[in-house]
Amino acid sequence: MTMADLLSELTLAEKAALCLGSTFWHTAPVPRLGIPAVMLSDGPHGLRRQPDGNQAGISGSLPATCFPTASALGSSWDPELVRRIGAAIGVEARAQGVGVVLGPGVNIKRSPLCGRNFEYFSEDPLLTGTLGEAHVTGVQSQGVGACVKHFAANNQETDRLRVSADVDERTLREIYLPHFERVVTRARPWLVMCAYNRINGTHASEHGWLLTDVLRTEWGFDGVVVSDWGAVHDRVAALAAGLDLEMPPNLGVSDAALVAAVRDGTLDENLLDRAVLRILRLVDRVPAADPPPAPDDPTSGFDVDVHHALARTAAADCAVLLKNEAELLPLHPSAGDVIAVIGEFARTPRYQGAGSSQVNPTRLDVALEELRAAVPAGVHVPFAAGFGVQTTDQDHQLAAEAVALAARADTVVVFLGLPGAAESEGADRPHIALPDNQTALLPRLAAVNPNLVVVLANGSAVRLSDWDAHARAILETWLSGQAAGGATADLLLGTVEPAGRLAETLPLRLEDTPAYLNFPGEDGHVRYGEGIFVGYRGYDATGRDVSYPFGHGLSYTTFDYRDLTATVTGRVEDGDLAVVVSCTVVNTGRRPGKEVIQLYVGAPQSQVARPIRELKGFVKVDLAPGTAEPVTLTLSARDLSYWSTGQRRWVLQAGPFDIWVGRSSRDLRLSATIEIDAPPVTVRLDAEATLREWLADPAGADVLRRVVGVDASGRPRGVLGDQEAMTVLGDFPLRTLTAFPGLGIDRTVLAALLDRVETRG
Ligand code: BGC
């Protein structure tokens, strides 16, 4: 039976029922027509399949591999790695009878305070979009649907079900939408989940511009829009705006409202049919479980060891070596050496965040045990907790034991991090500091042993500026999943290379963060006052120092950049403009290592405010010592454009563009300037256009001068010949000037102008 046939068989009540789930985790089946229910489960970095299909709770899900969270994966800058993880999650979903995985989460990290930042990739839309695309591609390669979320501008947890994200259109287009656009147009996810919040006053679930005009008409999305769990307020308005599936179902209420609205004519039945067809298509896309899920052994059908090994490699690829004075890392211990391990997190791992993404891991590596198992024979690895993780108060006994241990060690490795309660879905953080009982310990340890390495476990940026100086080496591991402990041992001992780069800036102080004055808002509104200057775009624009910049990350080897070329090909007018940027990267050290080549672009003479530089390309390469790799990245016209709110389109302004290639947003190794030729940026020349806008346009200026004319001495008449009046009145629209006598622009002149100038839009 075709979809259309199936649709025609459905009663109005059945169609309405299909637009809501049947349980907390299932779509509605229609047994009489053989339409099965599809199971949806969280989440982004591993499966959270609740054993009972109608269970709202967070804990007790079936065991699944807990891969590194997005905070870590963002730092991998490695789409292939993220694709492999997506595919592994897809395999586990099939094994557990799940048809749709609710992830990836791709919201932008607007402020480090967002309690859910650990579930998001980056402060940058290109990095976010590239990794989101890879994740979706991986999951869907297994015949399982991915659901990109939360669409859109869901950048805080405070008042998340009601708050209106008040964002100007250019900022939406340049910062909060491009990554969704990339995922939707390139990876074609089966579902998009709308956000809880409102956008400029309208709930995301009822936002027709967002859910239909942009998502479907502009980007060609052909899948299902599902609500975030509980995001629907008015089922009929939501359906009309483009929301197909309500989860969890408000049974007996939402379905009844849809039926009544169709019956009384307030809802066009065609809109209901459109949503039903999309849901039927989703059901059709989900293959029958193969092999059938075995509830008694939820991990049958996937290789737990293989996935754990992938989680371990991934965690190392995500770890960011922030500093490494005198090459303290990797450690090279020999028999008799003492590596003091300090910090409760070495024994009680912090490896994921709290909330709907929380995975029940198949196993859990403990860094202390892994390190002990990995060191050469005769190396001692004693442990002291140093502090408690349930409190921020200092425990003097624990601290004293740790200091005594550090004093007799060759090297001290301190495991610090945020307590679990500090980072969770549902609440933002009040500050970005590590607990006092951790930071107070560091100077005491450093005083007795300068060979101090800090290993960090946290899902969002923390302040380092108050303790950084006490550590010779800092390894940021983020929340890196169930194998983080093993990966940390590998990294400390140099079995693997730290290959991560910061996907978010680590600021010196919370007060420096671009959203500081406008987060989390009040009275139901949060104003995105920093506009497009989010993350490094903001720190660079205001010239602020940071602890560690976006893109930063050291390696155990060193890299050199050579031979930059930037060549413009094609023409804007022909739609084939491209800038081909090439350089060569050389591993100049003695160890293998992975390098992330980052391409930034700036438009120094832009007529609109633009960031000094923006990430527009990147690639990660794996280089053996002494080897060189040529790298080529290509920019399109869109990469050089800004969103013009006036013209409601991407605009490329002619002029010079700066091109930088480097290791981070502030370690730019090579640069070039290219000249871009493009048609002049024009405004619509009508009665509302200002005098200056008419004069700035060559055709408009010509017509204006000819119509206004010159006096006997050849001088332009009226305002055009009066420099002082021009200064004062240049920003007046022509329509307004027609009421001002003596300026040479009366109604007749205006009519003649409008008649002669070709109106462009
Ligand atoms: C979260 C979503 C999640 C859903 C289902 C919501 O509270 O915002 O990310 O997928 O619950 O658990």
Short mmCIF file of C-alpha atoms and ligand atoms in Angstrom, two decimals, residues 24-25 41-44 48 56-58 102-103 105 116 119-120 147 149-150 154 157 160-161 193-194 196 227-230 248 355-357 425, ligand 1:
data_model
loop_
_atom_site.label_atom_id
_atom_site.label_comp_id
_atom_site.label_asym_id
_atom_site.label_seq_id
_atom_site.Cartn_x
_atom_site.Cartn_y
_atom_site.Cartn_z
CA PHE A 24 6.44 8.24 26.84
CA TRP A 25 8.83 6.70 24.30
CA SER A 41 15.30 6.93 23.16
CA ASP A 42 17.92 9.37 24.37
CA GLY A 43 20.53 10.28 23.76
CA PRO A 44 23.53 11.97 22.27
CA ARG A 48 19.35 5.57 27.33
CA ALA A 56 9.63 9.09 32.60
CA GLY A 57 12.54 8.60 35.04
CA ILE A 58 16.19 9.17 34.23
CA LEU A 102 17.33 11.61 20.34
CA GLY A 103 20.55 13.34 19.44
CA GLY A 105 22.35 18.15 20.67
CA ARG A 116 23.77 21.55 29.53
CA GLU A 119 25.79 17.96 25.78
CA TYR A 120 26.79 20.50 23.16
CA CYS A 147 17.03 13.55 15.88
CA LYS A 149 18.03 19.04 18.78
CA HIS A 150 17.05 21.53 20.22
CA ASN A 154 18.07 26.79 23.45
CA GLU A 157 18.50 25.93 31.30
CA ARG A 160 13.95 26.82 29.71
CA LEU A 161 10.30 25.91 29.09
CA MET A 193 13.40 18.24 17.82
CA CYS A 194 12.02 21.68 18.54
CA TYR A 196 11.33 24.21 24.77
CA SER A 227 8.50 18.34 20.23
CA ASP A 228 10.97 18.36 23.04
CA TRP A 229 9.36 16.38 25.83
CA GLY A 230 6.56 18.65 27.00
CA PRO A 248 5.20 12.65 25.39
CA GLY A 355 19.79 14.57 32.98
CA SER A 356 18.16 12.94 30.00
CA SER A 357 21.48 12.06 28.36
CA GLU A 425 20.19 19.48 32.55
C1 BGC B 1 15.32 17.00 26.90
C2 BGC B 1 15.60 16.32 25.57
C3 BGC B 1 15.37 14.84 25.71
C4 BGC B 1 13.94 14.60 26.17
C5 BGC B 1 13.60 13.14 26.36
C6 BGC B 1 13.96 16.63 27.45
O1 BGC B 1 13.80 17.11 28.74
O2 BGC B 1 15.41 18.40 26.74
O3 BGC B 1 16.92 16.58 25.17
O4 BGC B 1 15.63 14.20 24.50
O5 BGC B 1 13.75 15.24 27.43
O6 BGC B 1 14.26 12.61 27.46
#
